[in-house]
Coordinates of C-alpha atoms in Angstrom, one line a residue:
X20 CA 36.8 -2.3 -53.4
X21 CA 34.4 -4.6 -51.2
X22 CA 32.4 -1.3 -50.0
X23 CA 32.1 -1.1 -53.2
X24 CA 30.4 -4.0 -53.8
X25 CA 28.8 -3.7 -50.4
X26 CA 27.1 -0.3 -51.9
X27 CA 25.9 -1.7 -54.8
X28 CA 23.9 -4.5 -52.7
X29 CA 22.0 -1.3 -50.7
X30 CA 21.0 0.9 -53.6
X31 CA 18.0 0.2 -55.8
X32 CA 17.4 1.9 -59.1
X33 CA 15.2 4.4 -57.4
X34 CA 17.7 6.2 -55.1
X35 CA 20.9 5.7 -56.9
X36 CA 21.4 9.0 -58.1
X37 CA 24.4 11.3 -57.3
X38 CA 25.3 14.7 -58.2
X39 CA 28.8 16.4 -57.4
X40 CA 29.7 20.0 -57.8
X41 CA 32.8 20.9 -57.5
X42 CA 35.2 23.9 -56.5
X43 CA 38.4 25.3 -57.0
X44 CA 41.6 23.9 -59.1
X45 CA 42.1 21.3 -61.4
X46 CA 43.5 18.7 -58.7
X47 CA 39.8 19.1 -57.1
X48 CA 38.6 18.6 -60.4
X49 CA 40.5 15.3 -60.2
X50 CA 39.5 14.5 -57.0
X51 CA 35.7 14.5 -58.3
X52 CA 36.8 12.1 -61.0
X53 CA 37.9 9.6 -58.3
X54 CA 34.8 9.8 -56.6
X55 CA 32.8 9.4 -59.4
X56 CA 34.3 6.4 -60.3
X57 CA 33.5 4.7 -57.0
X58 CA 30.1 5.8 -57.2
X59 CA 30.0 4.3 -60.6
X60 CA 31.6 1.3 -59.8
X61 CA 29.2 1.0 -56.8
X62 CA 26.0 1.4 -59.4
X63 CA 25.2 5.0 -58.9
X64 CA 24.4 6.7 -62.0
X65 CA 25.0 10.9 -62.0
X66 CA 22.8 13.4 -62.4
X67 CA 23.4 17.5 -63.2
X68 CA 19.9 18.1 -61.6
X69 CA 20.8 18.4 -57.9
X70 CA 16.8 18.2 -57.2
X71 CA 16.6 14.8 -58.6
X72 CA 19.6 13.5 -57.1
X73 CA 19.8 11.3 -54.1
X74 CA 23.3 11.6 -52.8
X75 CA 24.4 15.3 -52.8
X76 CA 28.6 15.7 -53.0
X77 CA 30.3 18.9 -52.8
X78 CA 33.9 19.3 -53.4
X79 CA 35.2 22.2 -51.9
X80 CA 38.1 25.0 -52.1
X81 CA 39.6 26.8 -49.1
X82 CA 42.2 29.5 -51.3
X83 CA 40.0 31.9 -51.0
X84 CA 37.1 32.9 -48.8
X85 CA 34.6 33.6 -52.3
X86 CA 35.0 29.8 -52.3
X87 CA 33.9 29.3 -49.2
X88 CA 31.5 31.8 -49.3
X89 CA 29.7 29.9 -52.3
X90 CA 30.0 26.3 -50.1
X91 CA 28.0 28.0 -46.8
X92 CA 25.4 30.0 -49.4
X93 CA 24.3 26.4 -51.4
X94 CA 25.2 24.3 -47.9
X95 CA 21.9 27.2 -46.5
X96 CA 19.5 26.0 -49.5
X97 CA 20.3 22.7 -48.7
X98 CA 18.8 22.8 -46.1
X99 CA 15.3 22.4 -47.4
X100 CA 15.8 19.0 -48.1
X101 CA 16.4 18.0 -44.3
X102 CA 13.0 19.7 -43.5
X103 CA 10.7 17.3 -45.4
X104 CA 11.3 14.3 -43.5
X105 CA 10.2 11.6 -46.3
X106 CA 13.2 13.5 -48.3
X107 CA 16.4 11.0 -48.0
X108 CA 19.0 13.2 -49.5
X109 CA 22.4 11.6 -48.3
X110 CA 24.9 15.6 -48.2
X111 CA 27.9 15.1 -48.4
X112 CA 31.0 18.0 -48.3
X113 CA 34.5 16.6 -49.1
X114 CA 37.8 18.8 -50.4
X115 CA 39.6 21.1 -48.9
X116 CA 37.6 23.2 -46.5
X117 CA 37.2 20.4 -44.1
X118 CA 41.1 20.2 -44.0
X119 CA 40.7 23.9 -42.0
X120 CA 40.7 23.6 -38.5
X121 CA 37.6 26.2 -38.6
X122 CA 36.2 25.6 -41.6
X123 CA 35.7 21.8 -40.4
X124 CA 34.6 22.9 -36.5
X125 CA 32.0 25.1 -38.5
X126 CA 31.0 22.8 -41.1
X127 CA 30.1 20.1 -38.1
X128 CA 28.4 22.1 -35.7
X129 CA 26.7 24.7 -37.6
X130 CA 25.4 22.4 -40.4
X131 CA 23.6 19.8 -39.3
X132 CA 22.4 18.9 -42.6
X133 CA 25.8 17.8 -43.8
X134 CA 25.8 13.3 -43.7
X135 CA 29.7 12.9 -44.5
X136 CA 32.4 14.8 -44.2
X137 CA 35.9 13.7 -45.5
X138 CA 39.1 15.5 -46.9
X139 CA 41.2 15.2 -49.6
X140 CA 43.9 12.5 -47.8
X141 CA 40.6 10.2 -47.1
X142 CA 38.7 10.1 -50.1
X143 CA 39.5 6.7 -50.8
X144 CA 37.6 6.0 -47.4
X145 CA 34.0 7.5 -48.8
X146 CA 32.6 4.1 -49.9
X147 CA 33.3 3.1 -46.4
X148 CA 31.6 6.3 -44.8
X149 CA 28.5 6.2 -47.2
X150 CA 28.1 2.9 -46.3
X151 CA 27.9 3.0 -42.4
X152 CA 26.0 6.2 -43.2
X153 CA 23.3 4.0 -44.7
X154 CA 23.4 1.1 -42.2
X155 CA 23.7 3.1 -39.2
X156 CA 21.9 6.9 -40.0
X157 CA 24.9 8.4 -38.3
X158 CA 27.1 11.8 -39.2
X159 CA 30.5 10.4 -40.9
X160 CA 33.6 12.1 -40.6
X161 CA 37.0 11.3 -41.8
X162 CA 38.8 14.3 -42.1
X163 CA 42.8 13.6 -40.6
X164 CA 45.1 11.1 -42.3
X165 CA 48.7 11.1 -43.9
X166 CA 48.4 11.2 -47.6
X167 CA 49.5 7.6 -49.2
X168 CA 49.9 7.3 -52.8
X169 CA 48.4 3.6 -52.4
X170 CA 44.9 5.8 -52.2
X171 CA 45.6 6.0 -55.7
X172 CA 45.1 2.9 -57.5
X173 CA 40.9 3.3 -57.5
X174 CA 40.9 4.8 -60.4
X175 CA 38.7 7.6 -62.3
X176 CA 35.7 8.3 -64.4
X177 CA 37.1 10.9 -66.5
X178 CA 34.5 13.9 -68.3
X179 CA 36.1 13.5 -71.5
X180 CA 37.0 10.3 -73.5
X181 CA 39.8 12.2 -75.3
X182 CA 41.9 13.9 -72.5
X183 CA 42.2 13.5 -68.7
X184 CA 44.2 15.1 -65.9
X185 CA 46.9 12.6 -64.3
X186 CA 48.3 13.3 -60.8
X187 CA 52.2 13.3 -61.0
X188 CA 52.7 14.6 -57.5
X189 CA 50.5 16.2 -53.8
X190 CA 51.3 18.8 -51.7
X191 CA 53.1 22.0 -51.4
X192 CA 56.6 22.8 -49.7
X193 CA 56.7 26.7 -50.5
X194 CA 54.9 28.0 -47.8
X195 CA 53.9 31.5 -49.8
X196 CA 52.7 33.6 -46.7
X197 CA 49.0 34.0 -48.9
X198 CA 48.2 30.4 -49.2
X199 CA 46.4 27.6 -47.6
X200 CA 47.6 24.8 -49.9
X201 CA 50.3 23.6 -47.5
X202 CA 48.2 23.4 -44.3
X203 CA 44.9 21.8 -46.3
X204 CA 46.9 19.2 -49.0
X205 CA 50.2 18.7 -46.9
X206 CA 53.9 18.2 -48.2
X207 CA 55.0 17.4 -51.3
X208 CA 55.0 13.6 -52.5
X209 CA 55.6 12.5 -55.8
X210 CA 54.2 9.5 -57.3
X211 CA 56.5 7.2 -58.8
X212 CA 57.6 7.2 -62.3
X213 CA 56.8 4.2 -62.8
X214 CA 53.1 4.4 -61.9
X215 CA 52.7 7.9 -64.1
X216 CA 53.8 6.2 -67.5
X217 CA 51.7 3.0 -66.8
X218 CA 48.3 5.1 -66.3
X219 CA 49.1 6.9 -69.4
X220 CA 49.8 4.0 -71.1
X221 CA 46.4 2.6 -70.0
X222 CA 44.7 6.0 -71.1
X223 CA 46.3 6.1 -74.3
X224 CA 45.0 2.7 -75.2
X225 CA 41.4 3.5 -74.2
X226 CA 41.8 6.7 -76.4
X227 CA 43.0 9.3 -74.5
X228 CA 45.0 11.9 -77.2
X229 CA 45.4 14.3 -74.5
X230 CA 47.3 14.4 -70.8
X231 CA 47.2 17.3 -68.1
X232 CA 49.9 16.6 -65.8
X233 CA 48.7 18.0 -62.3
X234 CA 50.7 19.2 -59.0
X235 CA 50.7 22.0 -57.2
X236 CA 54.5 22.6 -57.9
X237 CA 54.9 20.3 -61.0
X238 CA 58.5 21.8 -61.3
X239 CA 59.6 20.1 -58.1
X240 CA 58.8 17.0 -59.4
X241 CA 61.0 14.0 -58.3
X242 CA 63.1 16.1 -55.3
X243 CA 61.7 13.4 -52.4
X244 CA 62.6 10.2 -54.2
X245 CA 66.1 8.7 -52.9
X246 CA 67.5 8.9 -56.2
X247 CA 65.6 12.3 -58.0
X248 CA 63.5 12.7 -61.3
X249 CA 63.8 15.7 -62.9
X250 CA 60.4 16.9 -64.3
X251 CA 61.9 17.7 -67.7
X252 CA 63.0 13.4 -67.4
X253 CA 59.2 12.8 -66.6
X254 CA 58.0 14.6 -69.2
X255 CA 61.0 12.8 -71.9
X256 CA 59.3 9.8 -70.7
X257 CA 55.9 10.5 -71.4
X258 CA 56.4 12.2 -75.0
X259 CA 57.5 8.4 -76.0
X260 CA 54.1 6.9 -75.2
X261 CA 52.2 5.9 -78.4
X262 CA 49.1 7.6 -78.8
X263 CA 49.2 10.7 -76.4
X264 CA 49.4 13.5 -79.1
X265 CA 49.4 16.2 -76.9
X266 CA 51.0 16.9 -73.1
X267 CA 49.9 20.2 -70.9
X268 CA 50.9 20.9 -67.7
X269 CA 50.0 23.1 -64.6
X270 CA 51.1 24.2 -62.1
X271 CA 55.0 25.9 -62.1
X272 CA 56.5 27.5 -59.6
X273 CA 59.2 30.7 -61.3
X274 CA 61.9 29.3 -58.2
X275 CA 62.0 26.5 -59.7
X276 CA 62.0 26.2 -63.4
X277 CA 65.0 24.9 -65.2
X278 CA 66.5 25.3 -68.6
X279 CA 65.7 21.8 -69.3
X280 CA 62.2 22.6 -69.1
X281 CA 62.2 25.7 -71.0
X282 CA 64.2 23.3 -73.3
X283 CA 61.6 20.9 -73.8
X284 CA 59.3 22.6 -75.4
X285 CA 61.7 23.1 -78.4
X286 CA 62.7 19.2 -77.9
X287 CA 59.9 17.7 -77.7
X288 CA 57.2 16.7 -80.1
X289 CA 54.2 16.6 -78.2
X290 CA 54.8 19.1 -75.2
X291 CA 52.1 21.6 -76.0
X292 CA 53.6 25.3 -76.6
X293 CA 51.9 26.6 -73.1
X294 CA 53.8 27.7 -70.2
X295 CA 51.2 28.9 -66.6
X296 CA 53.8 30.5 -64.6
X297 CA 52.3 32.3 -61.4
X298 CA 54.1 35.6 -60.6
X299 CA 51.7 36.9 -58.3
X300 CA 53.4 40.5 -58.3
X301 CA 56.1 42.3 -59.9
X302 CA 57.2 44.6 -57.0
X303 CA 60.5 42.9 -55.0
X304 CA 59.1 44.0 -51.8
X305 CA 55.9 42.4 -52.0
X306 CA 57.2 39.0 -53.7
X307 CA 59.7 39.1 -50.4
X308 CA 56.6 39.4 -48.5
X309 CA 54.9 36.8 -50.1
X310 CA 57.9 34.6 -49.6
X311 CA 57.8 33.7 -53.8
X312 CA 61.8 33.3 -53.1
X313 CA 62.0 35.1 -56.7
X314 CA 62.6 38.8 -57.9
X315 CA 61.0 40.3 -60.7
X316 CA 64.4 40.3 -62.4
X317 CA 64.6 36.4 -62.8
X318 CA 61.0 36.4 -63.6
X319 CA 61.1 38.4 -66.9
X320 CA 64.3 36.5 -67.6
X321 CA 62.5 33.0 -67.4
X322 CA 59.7 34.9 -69.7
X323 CA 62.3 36.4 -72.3
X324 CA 64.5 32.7 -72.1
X325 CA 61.1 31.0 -73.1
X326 CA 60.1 33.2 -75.7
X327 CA 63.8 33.5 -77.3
X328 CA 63.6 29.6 -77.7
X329 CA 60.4 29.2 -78.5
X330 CA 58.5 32.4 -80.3
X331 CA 54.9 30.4 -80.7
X332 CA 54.5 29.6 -76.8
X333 CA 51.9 30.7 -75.1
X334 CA 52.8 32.5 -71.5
X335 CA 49.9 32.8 -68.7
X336 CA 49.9 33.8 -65.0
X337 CA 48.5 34.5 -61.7
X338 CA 47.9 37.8 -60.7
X339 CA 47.4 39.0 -56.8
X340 CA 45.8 42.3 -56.0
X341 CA 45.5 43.9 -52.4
X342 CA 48.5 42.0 -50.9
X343 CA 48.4 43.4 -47.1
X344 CA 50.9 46.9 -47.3
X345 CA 51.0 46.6 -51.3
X346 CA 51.7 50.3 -51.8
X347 CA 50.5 52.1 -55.2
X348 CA 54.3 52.4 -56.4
X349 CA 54.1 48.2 -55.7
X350 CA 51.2 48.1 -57.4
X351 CA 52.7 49.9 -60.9
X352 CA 55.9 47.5 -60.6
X353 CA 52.8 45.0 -61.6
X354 CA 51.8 46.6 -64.2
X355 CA 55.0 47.6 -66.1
X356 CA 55.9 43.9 -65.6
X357 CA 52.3 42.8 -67.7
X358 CA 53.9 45.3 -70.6
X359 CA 57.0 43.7 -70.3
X360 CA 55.8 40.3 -70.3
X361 CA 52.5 40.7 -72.5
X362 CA 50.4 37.9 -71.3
X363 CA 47.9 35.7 -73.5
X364 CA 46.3 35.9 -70.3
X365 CA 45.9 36.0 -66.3
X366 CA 43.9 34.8 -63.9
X367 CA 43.7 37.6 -61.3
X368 CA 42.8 37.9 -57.7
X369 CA 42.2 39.7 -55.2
X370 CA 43.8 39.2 -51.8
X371 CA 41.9 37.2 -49.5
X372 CA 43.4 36.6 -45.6
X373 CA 43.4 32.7 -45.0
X374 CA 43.5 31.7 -41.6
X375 CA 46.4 29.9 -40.6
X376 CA 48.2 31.8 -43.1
X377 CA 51.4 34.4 -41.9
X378 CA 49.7 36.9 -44.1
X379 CA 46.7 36.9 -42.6
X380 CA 48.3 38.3 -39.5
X381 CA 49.9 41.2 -41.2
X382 CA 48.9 44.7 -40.3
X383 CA 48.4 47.5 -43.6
X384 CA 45.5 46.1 -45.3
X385 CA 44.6 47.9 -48.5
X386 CA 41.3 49.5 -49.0
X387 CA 38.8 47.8 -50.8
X388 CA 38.1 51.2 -52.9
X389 CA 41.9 51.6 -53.9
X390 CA 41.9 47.2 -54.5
X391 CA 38.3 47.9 -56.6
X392 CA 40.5 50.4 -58.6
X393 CA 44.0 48.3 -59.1
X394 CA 41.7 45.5 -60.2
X395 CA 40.1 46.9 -63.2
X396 CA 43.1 48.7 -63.9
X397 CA 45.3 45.1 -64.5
X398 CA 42.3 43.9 -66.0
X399 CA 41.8 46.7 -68.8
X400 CA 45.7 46.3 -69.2
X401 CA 45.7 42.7 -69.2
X402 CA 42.0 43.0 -72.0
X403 CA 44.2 45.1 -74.1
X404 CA 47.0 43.1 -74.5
X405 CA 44.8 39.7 -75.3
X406 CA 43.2 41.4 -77.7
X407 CA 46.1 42.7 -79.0
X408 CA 48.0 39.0 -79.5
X409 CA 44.4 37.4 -80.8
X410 CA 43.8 39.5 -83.2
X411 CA 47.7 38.9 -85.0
X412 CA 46.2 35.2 -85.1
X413 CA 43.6 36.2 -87.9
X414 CA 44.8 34.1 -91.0
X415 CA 46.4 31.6 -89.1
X416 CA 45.3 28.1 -89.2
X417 CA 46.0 26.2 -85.8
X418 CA 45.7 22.5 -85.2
X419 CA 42.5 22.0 -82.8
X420 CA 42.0 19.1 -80.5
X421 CA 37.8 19.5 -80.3
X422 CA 36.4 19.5 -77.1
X423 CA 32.6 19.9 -77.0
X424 CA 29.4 21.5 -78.3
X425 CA 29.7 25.2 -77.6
X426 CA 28.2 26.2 -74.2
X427 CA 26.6 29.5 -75.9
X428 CA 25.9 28.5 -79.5
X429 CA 25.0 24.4 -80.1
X430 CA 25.9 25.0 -84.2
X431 CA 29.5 25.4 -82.4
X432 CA 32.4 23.2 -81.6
X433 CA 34.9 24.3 -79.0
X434 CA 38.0 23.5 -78.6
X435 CA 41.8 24.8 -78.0
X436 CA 45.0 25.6 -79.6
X437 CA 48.7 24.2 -78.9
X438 CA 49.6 27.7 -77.1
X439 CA 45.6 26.9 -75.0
X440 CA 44.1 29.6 -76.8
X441 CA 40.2 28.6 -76.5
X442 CA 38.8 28.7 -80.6
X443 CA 34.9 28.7 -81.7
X444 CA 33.9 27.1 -85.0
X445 CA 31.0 25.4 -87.4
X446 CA 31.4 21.6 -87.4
X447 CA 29.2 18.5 -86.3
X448 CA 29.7 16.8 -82.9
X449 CA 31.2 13.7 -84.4
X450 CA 34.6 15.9 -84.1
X451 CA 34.7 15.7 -80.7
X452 CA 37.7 14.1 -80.0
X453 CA 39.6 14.9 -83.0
X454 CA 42.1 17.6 -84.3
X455 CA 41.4 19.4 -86.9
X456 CA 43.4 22.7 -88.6
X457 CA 40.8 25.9 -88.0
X458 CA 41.7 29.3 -89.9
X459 CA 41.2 31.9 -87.7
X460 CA 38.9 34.5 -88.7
X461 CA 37.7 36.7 -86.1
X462 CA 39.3 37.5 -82.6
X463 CA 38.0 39.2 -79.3
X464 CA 40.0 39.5 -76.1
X465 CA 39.0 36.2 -74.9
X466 CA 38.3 33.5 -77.9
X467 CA 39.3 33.2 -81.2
X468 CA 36.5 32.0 -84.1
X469 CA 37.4 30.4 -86.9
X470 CA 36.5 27.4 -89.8
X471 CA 37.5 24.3 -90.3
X472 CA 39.6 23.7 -93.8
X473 CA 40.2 20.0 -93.2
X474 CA 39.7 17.2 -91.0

């Protein structure tokens, strides 16, 4: 906390101006939050204008190379600003790109207009890098460190007073032959229980009606400890905590969700009804190859166990298209599965090798024509059956935590449902913040609208 302090003696009102953009999941999400509350603390004020800003901060993805791809195209127009030499723009590039072996060799020699470079262990060292930036004029980078949860206690400057995302664990063990995670964010680590209920204690009392629970696994919750936590015994915990109405979570892994879990959505009174559980494929062959450690099988049976216990959940997923040697009969396995399962909805992907990663080293690539194809065909599937499910909702009235001003229509509020389903309706901005019951009236494949009967 002294560079910190430290900062705040260097900047002046005229060059204290930040602006972050950030890429990727909802931990990187998080991970802006942290920074922005240093930079806060340190008497930087943010900006959404990236011309007016003085301190440039982008927070970056490595799943997929389109992530990367958008990094390098913005990190090229940056370069503008290191051409005018009274310009003083401080870049810096933080997440989980510099985590790659290539991605950071890359970002240091072929950028030169990149200040500070950090990754997602070392964020609690960018006061300290900005700072010798400033005194010193010298590229900063701080990239390799073993992740310790004592990084933690900063704190955040969260986007909305009414909900906030809470860390419960880092890391990945499962090692799917596709993913990056486990080489950029390292091995799992939970953070004590402890710790979890006292920061939503504290973000209860300042107002907070709303928790995310965050991990990459959130399922494995508690397996390092001496003495293990279930996350079904986390999340008991944290439904006793005055003032937190409302409890989501993301991510589960299908390997290992347990009945206690599927259990607690029944038990408990303010577990939201949503479930995101990532099947990535429903042929056998290419979950084997994937190394998901699941079959299709015990997939739909963890969907149809859900459902059987609790009718109003909502059930998302993760879709892969293009996995190296997925073969069209592979490819309809996936789609009978999405008619099986019926979806609110998916985000869907298409394959992208990942250095580093076992797939990326397998032979059979799919054509991008035939991957073009499978795409919209899950996606028209996928359209369909949203539709389908949102338009059943018409009549209904659903409690609504509002969120914000609509981003398309400013005489609209936004906000979401129990089962996540986003809703549009009428009402003045001094609801943000507050539930209210909306009657659905209108439906498309990926909103609901509706009015406001009481508040």
């Amino acid at each position: 906390m002294n560079k910190l302090h430290s900062l705040n003696r260097l900047i002046n009102e005229d060059s204290n101006k930040y602006f972050i953009r950030t890429y990727g999941c909802q931990m990187n999400e998080h991970d802006s939050e942290q920074i922005a509350f240093m930079l806060n603390k340190a008497g930087f004020k943010r900006t959404e204008d990236i011309d007016e800003s003085d301190l440039i901060i982008l927070n970056t993805c490595s799943i997929r190379a389109n992530a990367e791809n958008k990094v390098y195209g913005l990190l090229g127009q940056l370069k503008k600003y290191k051409k005018d030499k009274n310009n003083n723009k401080i870049i810096a590039i933080c997440g989980c790109m510099p985590q790659r072996e290539s991605s950071l060799e890359e970002l240091t020699n072929k950028y030169e207009n990149i200040d500070i470079i950090f990754g997602t262990n070392t964020i609690h060292k960018f006061p300290e890098l900005l700072l010798n930036y400033i005194n010193e004029n010298r590229k900063e980078i701080a990239v390799r460190e073993s992740f310790n949860l004592e990084y933690e206690v900063l704190g955040y400057s969260y986007l909305y007073s009414h909900k906030a995302f809470v860390n419960i664990m880092y890391g990945c063990n499962n090692f799917c032959t596709y993913c990056i995670v486990p080489f950029t964010r390292g091995r799992e680590v939970s953070r004590p229980l402890e710790e979890i209920i006292t920061e939503v204690k504290k973000l209860a009392k300042n107002g907070v009606k709303e928790i995310t629970l965050l991990g990459q696994n959130v399922n494995s919750y508690g397996n390092d400890f001496d003495k293990p936590i279930s996350f079904s015994e986390l999340l008991k915990e944290l439904d006793k905590i005055e003032g937190i109405e409302q409890i989501r979570f993301m991510t589960s892994h299908p390997k290992d969700i347990s009945d206690k879990l599927i259990q607690s959505f029944q038990s408990l009174n303010n577990l939201e009804r949503h479930l995101h559980l990532p099947v990535q494929s429903g042929s056998n062959r290419i979950l084997k190859e994937m190394n998901r450690t699941y079959s299709r099988e015990k997939y739909i049976d963890i969907v149809n166990k859900t459902r059987k216990l609790n009718p109003d959940i909502s059930i998302t997923t993760d879709i892969m298209v293009g996995f190296p040697g997925e073969t069209e009969e592979d490819f309809e396995e996936t789609l009978d599965l999405v008619r099986i399962c019926e979806f609110e909805s998916a985000f869907t992907f298409i394959y992208s090798p990942r250095e580093g990663t076992k797939a990326a080293k397998m032979e059979n690539f799919v054509d991008k024509d035939i991957i073009n194809d499978r795409f919209k065909r899950l996606t028209d599937l996928l359209y369909e059956i949203a539709l389908k499910k949102n338009i059943k909702l018409i009549g209904s009235v659903q409690r609504v935590l509002v969120d914000e001003i609509s981003k398309t229509n400013d005489e609209y509020l936004n906000g979401r449902t129990s089962s996540f389903l986003n809703v549009n309706f009428k009402g003045e901005k001094d609801l943000i913040g507050k539930f209210v019951n909306v009657k659905i009236i209108d439906a498309n494949t990926f909103a609901l609208e509706g009015e406001i009967i009481d508040v």
